[in-house]
Coordinates of C-alpha atoms in Angstrom, one line a residue:
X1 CA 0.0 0.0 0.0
X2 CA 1.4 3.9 -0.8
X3 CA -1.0 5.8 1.1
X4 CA -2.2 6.8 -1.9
X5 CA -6.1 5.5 -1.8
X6 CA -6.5 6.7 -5.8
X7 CA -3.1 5.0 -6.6
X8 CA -3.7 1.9 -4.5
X9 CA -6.8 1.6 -6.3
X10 CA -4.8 0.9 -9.9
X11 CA -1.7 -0.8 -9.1
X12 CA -1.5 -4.4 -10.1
X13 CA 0.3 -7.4 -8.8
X14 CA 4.4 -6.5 -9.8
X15 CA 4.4 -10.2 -10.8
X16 CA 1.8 -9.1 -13.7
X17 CA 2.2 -5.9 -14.3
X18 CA 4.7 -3.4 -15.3
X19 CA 6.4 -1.3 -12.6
X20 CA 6.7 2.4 -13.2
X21 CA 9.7 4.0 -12.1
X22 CA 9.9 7.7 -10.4
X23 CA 11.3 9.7 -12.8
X24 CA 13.2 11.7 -10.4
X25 CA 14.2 8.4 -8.0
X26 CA 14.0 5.0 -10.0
X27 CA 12.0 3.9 -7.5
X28 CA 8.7 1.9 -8.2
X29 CA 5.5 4.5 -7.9
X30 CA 2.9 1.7 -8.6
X31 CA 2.5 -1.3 -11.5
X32 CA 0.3 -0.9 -14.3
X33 CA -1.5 -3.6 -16.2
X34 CA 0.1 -4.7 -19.8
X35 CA -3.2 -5.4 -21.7
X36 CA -2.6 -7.1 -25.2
X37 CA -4.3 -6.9 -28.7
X38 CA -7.1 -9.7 -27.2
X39 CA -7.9 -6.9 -24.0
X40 CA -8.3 -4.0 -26.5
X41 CA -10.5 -5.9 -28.9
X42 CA -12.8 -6.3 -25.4
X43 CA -12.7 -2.7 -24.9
X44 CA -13.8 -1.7 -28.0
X45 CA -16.0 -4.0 -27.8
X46 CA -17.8 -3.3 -24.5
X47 CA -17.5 0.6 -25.6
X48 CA -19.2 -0.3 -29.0
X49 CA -22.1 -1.9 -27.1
X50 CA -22.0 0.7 -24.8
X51 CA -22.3 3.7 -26.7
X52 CA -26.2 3.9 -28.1
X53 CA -27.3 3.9 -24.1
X54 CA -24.6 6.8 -23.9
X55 CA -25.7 8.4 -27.0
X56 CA -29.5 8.0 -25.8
X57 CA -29.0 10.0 -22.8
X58 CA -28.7 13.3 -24.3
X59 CA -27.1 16.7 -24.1
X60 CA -27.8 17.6 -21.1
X61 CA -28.2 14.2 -18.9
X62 CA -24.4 13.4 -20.4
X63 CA -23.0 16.8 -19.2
X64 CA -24.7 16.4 -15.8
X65 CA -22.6 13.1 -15.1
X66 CA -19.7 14.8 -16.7
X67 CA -19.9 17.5 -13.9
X68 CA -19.9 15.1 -11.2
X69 CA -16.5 13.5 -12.7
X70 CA -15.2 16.6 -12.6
X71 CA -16.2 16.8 -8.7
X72 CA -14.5 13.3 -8.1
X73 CA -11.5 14.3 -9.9
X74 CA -11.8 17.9 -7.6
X75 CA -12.2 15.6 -5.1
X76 CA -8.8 13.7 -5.5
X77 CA -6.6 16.2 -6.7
X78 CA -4.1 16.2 -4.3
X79 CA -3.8 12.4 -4.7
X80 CA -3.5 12.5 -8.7
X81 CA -1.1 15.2 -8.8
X82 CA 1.3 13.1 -6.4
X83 CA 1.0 10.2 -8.7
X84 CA 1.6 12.7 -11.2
X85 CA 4.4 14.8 -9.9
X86 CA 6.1 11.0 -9.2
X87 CA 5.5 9.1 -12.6
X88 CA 6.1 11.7 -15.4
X89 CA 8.6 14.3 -12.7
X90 CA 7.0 17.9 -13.0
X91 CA 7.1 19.6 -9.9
X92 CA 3.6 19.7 -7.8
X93 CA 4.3 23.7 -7.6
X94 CA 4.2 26.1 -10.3
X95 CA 2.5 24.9 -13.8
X96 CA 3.2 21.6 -12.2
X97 CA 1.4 18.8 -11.4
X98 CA -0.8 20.3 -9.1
X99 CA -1.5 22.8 -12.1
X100 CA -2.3 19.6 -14.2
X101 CA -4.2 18.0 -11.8
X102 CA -7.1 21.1 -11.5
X103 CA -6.8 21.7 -15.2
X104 CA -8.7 17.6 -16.0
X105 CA -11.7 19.3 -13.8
X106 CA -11.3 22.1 -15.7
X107 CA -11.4 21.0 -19.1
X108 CA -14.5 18.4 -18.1
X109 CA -16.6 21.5 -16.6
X110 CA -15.8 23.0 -20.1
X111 CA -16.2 20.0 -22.2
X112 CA -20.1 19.8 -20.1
X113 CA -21.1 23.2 -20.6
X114 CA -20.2 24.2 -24.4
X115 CA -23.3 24.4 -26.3
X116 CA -23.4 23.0 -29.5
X117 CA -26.8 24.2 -31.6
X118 CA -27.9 23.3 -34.5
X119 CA -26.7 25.5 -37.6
X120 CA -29.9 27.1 -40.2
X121 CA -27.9 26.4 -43.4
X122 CA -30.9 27.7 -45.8
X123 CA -34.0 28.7 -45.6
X124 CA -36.7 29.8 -47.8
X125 CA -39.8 29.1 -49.3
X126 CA -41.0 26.6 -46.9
X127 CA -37.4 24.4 -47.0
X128 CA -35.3 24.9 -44.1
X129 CA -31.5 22.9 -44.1
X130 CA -30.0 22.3 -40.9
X131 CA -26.6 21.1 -39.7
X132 CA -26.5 18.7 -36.7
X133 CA -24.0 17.0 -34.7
X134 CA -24.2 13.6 -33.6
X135 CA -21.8 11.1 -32.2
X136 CA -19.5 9.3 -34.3
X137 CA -19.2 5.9 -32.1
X138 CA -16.1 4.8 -30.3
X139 CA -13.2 6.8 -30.3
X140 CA -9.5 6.1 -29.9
X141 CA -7.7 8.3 -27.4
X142 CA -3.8 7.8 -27.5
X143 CA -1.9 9.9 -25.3
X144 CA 2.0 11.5 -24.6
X145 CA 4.0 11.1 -21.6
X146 CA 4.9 15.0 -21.0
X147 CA 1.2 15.7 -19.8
X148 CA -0.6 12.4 -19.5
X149 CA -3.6 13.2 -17.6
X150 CA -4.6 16.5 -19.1
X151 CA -4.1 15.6 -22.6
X152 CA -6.0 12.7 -21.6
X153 CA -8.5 14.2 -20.3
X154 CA -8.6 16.9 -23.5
X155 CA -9.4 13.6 -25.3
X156 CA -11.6 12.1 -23.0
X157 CA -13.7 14.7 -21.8
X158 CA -15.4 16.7 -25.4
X159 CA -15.9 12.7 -27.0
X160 CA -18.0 11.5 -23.8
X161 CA -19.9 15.1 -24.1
X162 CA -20.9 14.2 -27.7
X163 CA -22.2 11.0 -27.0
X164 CA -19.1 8.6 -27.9
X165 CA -17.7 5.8 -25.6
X166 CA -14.1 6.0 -25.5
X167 CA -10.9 3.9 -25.5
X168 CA -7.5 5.3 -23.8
X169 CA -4.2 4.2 -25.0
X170 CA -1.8 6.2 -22.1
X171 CA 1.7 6.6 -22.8
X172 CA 4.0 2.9 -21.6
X173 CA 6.0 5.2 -19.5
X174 CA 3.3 7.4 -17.7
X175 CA 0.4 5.4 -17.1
X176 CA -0.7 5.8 -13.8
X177 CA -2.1 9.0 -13.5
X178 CA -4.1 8.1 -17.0
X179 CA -5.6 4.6 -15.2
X180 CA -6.3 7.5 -11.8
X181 CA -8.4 9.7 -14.2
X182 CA -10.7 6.9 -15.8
X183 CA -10.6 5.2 -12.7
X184 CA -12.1 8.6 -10.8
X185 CA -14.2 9.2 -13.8
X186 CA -15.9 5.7 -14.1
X187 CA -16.8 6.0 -10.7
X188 CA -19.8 8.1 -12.5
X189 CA -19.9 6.6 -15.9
X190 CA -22.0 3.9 -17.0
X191 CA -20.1 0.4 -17.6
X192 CA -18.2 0.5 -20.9
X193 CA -17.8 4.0 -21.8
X194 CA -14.5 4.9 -20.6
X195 CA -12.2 2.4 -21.0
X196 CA -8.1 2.3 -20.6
X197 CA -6.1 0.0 -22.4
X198 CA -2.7 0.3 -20.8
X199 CA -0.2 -2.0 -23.4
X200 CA 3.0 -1.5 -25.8
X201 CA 3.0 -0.6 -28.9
X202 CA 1.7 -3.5 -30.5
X203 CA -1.6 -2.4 -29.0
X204 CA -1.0 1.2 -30.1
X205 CA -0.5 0.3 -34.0
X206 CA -3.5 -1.9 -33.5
X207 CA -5.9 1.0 -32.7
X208 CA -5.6 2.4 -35.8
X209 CA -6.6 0.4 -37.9
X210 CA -9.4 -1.4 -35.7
X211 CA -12.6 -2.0 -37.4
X212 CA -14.6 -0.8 -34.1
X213 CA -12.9 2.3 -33.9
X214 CA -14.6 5.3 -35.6
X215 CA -12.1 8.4 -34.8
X216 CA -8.4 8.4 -33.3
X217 CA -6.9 11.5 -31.4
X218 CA -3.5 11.6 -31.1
X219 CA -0.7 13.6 -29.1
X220 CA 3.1 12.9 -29.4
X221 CA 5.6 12.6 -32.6
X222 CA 5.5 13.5 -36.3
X223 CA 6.4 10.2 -37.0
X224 CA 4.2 8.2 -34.9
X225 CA 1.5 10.5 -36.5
X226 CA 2.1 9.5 -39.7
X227 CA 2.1 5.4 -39.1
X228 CA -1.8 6.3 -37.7
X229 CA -2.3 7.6 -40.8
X230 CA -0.8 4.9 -42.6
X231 CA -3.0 2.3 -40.2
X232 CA -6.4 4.5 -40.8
X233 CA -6.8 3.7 -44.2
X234 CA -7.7 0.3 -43.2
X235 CA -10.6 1.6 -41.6
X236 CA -11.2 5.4 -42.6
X237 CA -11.1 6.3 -38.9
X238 CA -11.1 10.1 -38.8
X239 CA -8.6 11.4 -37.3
X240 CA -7.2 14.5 -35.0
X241 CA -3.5 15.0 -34.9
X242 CA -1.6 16.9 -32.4
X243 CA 2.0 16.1 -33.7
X244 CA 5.4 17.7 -32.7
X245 CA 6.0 21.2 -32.4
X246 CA 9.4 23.3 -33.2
X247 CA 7.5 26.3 -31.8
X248 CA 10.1 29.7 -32.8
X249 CA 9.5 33.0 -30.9
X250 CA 10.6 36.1 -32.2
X251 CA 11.9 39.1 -30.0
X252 CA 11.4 42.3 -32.1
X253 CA 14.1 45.0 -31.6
X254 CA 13.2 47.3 -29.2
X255 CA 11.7 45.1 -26.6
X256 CA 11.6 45.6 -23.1
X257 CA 13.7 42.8 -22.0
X258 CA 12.4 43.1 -18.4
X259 CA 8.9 43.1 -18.9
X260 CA 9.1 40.2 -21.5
X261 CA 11.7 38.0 -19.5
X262 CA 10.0 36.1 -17.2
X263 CA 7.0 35.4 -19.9
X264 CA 10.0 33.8 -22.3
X265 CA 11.7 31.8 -19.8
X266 CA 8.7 29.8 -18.7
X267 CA 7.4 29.8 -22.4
X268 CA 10.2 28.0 -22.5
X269 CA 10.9 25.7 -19.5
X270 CA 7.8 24.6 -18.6
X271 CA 7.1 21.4 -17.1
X272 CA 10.9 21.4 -17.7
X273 CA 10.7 22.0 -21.7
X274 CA 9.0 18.9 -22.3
X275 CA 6.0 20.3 -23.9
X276 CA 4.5 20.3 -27.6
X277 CA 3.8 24.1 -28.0
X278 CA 6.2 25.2 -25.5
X279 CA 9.2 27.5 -27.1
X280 CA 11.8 25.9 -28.6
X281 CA 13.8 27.8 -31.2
X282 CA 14.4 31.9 -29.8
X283 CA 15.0 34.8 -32.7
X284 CA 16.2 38.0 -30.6
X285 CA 17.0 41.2 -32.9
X286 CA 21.0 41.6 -32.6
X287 CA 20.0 45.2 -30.2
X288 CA 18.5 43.2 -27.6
X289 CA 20.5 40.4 -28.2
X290 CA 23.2 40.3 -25.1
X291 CA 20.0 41.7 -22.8
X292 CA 17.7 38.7 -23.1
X293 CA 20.7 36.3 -23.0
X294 CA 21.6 37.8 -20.0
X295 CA 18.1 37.6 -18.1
X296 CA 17.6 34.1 -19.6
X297 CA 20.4 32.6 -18.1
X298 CA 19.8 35.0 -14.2
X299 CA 16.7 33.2 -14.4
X300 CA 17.9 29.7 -15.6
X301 CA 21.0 29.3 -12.6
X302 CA 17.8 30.8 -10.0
X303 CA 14.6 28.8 -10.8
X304 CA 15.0 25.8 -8.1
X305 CA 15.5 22.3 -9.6
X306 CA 14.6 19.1 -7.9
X307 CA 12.2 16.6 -7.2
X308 CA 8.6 16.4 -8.6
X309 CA 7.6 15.7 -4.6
X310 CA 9.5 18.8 -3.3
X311 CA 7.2 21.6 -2.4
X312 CA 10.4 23.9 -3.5
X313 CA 11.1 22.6 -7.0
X314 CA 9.8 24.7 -10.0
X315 CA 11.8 22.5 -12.5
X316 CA 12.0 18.6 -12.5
X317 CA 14.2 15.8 -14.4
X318 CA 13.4 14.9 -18.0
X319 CA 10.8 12.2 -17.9
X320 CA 12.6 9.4 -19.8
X321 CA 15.8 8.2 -20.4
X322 CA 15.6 8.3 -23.8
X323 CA 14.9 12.0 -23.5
X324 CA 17.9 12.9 -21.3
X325 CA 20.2 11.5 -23.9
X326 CA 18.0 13.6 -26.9
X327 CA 18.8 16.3 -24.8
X328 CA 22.1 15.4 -24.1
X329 CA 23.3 14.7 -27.7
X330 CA 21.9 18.2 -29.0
X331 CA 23.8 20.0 -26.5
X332 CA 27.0 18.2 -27.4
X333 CA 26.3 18.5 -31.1
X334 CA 25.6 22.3 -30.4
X335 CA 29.2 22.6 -28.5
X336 CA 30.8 21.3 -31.3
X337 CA 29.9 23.4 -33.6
X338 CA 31.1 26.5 -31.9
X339 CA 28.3 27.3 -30.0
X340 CA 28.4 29.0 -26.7
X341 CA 26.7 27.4 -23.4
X342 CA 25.9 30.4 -21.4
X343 CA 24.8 28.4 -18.2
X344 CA 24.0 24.7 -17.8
X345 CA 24.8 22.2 -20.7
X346 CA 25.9 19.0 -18.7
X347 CA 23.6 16.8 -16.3
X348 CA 22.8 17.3 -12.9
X349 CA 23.9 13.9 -11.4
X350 CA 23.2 14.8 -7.7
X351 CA 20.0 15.2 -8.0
X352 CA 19.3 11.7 -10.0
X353 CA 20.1 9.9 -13.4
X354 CA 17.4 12.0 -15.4
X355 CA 18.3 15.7 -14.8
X356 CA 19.7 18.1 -16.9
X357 CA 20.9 21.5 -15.7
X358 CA 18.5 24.6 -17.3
X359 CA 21.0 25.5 -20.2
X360 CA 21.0 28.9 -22.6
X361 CA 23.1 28.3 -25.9
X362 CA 23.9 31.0 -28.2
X363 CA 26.3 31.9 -30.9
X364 CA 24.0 28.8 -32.6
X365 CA 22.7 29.4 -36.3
X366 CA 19.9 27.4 -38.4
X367 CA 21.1 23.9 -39.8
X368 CA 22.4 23.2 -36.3
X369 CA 20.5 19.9 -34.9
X370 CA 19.5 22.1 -31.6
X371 CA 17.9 24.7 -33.7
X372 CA 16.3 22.0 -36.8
X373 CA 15.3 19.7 -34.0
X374 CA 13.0 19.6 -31.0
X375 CA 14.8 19.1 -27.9
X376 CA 11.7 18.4 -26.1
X377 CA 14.1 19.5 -22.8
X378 CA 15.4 22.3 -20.7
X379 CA 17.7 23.8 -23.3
X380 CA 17.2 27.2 -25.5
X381 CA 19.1 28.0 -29.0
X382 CA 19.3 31.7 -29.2
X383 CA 19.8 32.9 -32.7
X384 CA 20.6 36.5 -33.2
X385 CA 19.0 38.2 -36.1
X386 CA 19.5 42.1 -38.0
X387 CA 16.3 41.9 -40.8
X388 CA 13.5 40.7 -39.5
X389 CA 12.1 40.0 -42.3
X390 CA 15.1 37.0 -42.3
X391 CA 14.0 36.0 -38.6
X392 CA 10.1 35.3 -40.2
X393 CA 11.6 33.0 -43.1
X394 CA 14.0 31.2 -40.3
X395 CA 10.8 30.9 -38.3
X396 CA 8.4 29.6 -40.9
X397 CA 11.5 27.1 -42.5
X398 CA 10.6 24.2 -40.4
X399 CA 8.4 21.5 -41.4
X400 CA 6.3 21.9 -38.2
X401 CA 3.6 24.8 -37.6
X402 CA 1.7 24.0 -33.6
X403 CA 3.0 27.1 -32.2
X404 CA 5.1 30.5 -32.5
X405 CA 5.4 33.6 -30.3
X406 CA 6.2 37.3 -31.2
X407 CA 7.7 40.1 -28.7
X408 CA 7.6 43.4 -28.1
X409 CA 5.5 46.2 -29.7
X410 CA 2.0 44.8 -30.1
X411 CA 1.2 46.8 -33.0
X412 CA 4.2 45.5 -34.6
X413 CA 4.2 42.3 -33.3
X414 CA 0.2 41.6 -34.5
X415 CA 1.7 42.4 -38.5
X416 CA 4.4 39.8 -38.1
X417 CA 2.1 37.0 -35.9
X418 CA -0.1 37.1 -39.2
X419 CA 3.0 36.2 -41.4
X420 CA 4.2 33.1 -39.2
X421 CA 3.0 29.8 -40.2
X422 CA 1.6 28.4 -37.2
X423 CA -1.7 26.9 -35.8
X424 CA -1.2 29.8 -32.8
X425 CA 0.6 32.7 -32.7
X426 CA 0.7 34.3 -29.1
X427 CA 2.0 37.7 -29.0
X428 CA 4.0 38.8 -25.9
X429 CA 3.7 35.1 -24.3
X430 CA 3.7 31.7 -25.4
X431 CA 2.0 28.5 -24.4
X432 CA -1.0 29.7 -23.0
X433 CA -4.2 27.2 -23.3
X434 CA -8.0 27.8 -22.7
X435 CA -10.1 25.5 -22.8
X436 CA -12.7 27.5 -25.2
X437 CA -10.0 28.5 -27.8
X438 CA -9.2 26.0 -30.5
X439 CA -6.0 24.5 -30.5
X440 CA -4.3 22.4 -33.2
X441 CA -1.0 22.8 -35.9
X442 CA -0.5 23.1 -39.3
X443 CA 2.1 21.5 -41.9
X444 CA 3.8 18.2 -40.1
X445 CA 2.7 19.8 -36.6
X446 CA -0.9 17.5 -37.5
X447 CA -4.3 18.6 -38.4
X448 CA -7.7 18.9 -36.6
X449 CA -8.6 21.2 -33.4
X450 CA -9.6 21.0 -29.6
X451 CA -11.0 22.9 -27.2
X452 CA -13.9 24.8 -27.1
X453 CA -17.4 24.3 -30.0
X454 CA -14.6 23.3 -32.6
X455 CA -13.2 20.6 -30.6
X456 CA -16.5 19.1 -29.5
X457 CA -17.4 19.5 -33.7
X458 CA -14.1 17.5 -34.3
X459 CA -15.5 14.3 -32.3
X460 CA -19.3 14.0 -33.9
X461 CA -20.1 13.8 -37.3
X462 CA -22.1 16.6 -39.2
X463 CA -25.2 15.6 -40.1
X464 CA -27.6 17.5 -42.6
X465 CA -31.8 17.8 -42.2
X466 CA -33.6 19.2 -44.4
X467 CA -37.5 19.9 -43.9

């Protein structure tokens, strides 16, 4: 037993299931089930049989049980954020996994209480055409390891709204707070609409193309994006994308390097950098250049890093092991090509296997892997620029379009955020989510949108009347 009555509630046997390691620690948070291709073909299933009661409900019935999920979760929060803050390492402080934890209720409470009315197409004459919503049957819900429960949850929560049943594939390495949020959830939900199928790949290139599923969403990598793709012709599942993001921020000349500072460095580092549409690639205009390096790297050797479970951290280790050595190798390939580490640029050993010091890197240019890459970590290429006009091409070169930010003047700024190729622009910060905004990238960054009317569109299917 942990203590924890929400994590207690999930953990398996070790001898069947998986353990799951503390990213900060190594040690064992809690094992998670390893369902196979036989478990999720059950699921679906059970969520295919499910899903006319859930449909039949209605509008309003459906966001009434919604709301007291959200409560539950409410209810537990302290609990799921320490599962959280353990498993994937983000600190419970700050846009942490405390922050995480509120935001599921959140986005559920929002998912409930969008309104979605029917659309007069044409009318005249005694004719009237109208556009309706209505669910599309079981959908897919495959989820990263940087924010596991809230991406979850931005899955889960608009496709039980519009009367699907739904299927969660969580990330192998952070499935515990997933398997806490259906388990919280389900404590409302009728038998077979939410259902977590927590397995290896194998199960995850099964979903694709599964004749039961009618709709996959999808957060993590470009690549993985496109074998979904590949695996949906087999069914025609549609599809929503949310693929990697090489988010570039522009700092105009002129800016006021104090007022803006703080807003870039967490656009940058938070949850550690190991976020889709969090800043990864930093234009500053060669006047403000040596000013913003400067107040980067004050802030990157004070913000406290430790320990998800310390009440003190504000930055935590790198989630994976595979991602510390990403993270590692960029910085490396940056120092050999001449590029200058500022502050940081090596691991943090004493504070465990998976940390990697906050790290400023300048003197970098495009074609460098730090800069074409996403590190997907706590480091920051910062490219100095003299034409703008050549900082908006270098920002719109890469093949991935989720995010971009643009600093200083907000006249100015506003004429070059309509030039940058990018599902968002945010203008003097970067990152920044609500739940009734759309969301969603452009070029290899994926296609499709959440959040708000347009999300909840993006899991139904538009259905014409005419009278």
């Amino acid at each position: 037993m942990t203590g924890n009555a929400v994590l207690d509630a999930i953990t398996v046997d070790a001898s069947i299931g998986r353990a799951i390691p503390d990213a900060a620690t190594g040690e064992t948070v809690g094992c998670a089930p390893v369902h196979t291709v036989a478990d999720l073909d059950a699921a679906v299933a059970a969520a295919g049989a499910a899903q006319v009661g859930w449909a039949a409900l209605g509008h309003a019935e459906r966001s009434r049980v919604l709301h007291l999920a959200a409560d539950e979760i409410d209810a537990h929060a302290e609990e799921l954020a320490w599962i959280i803050a353990r498993e994937q390492g983000k600190p419970l402080n700050g846009a942490g996994a405390r922050f995480e934890a509120a935001g599921c209720a959140v986005w559920v409470r929002s998912a409930a209480d969008t309104v979605i009315e029917p659309e007069v197409l044409f009318e005249a004459e005694g004719t009237r055409s109208e556009l309706h919503y209505v669910p599309l049957g079981v959908v897919a819900a495959i989820g990263p390891w940087n924010w596991p429960a809230l991406i979850g949850i931005w899955q889960i929560a608009p496709s039980l709204r519009m009367g699907n049943t739904v299927v969660v594939k969580p990330s192998s390495f952070t499935p515990l707070s997933v398997l806490a949020v259906v388990e919280l959830m389900n404590r409302h939900l009728p038998e077979g609409v939410l259902t977590v199928v927590s397995g290896n790949r194998e199960v995850g290139a099964a979903i694709a193309k599964h004749p039961g599923i009618d709709k996959v969403m999808f957060t993590g990598s470009t690549e993985t994006g496109r074998e979904i793709v590949r695996g949906s012709a087999e069914n025609l599942a549609r599809l929503t994308l949310e693929l990697g993001g090489n988010d570039p921020g522009i700092v105009l000349p002129g800016a006021d390097v104090a007022a803006i500072a703080e807003g870039l460095f967490w656009g940058i580092f938070i949850n550690t950098g190991q976020t889709c549409a969090a800043l990864k690639r930093l234009y500053v205009h060669d006047s403000v250049y040596d000013d913003v390096v400067a107040a980067l790297g004050a802030l990157a050797e004070s913000v406290p890093m430790g320990a998800g479970t310390s009440e003190e951290s504000l930055l935590g280790p790198l989630s994976t092991p595979q991602q510390f050595e990403i993270v590692s190798r960029l910085v490396e390939d940056a120092r050999a090509r001449g590029a200058r580490v500022v502050t940081g640029g090596e691991a943090a050993p004493e504070l465990g296997a998976q940390f990697y010091r906050t790290t400023i890197v300048t003197e970098i240019e495009d074609g460098a892997a730090l800069v074409d890459e996403e590190q997907f970590g706590p480091v920051i290429p910062v490219i100095r620029y003299t034409d703008l006009e050549d900082a908006i091409a270098r920002a719109n070169a890469s093949e991935q379009g989720l995010g971009a930010s643009v600093w200083g003047d907000p006249v100015e700024a506003r004429r070059v955020a309509e030039r940058i190729d990018a599902g968002t622009v945010w203008i003097n910060q970067h990152g920044t989510l609500n739940p009734m905004v759309p969301f969603g990238g452009v070029k290899a960054s994926g296609y499709g949108l959440e959040f708000g009317a347009h999300g909840l569109k993006a899991v139904a299917a538009p259905k014409v009347i005419t009278v």
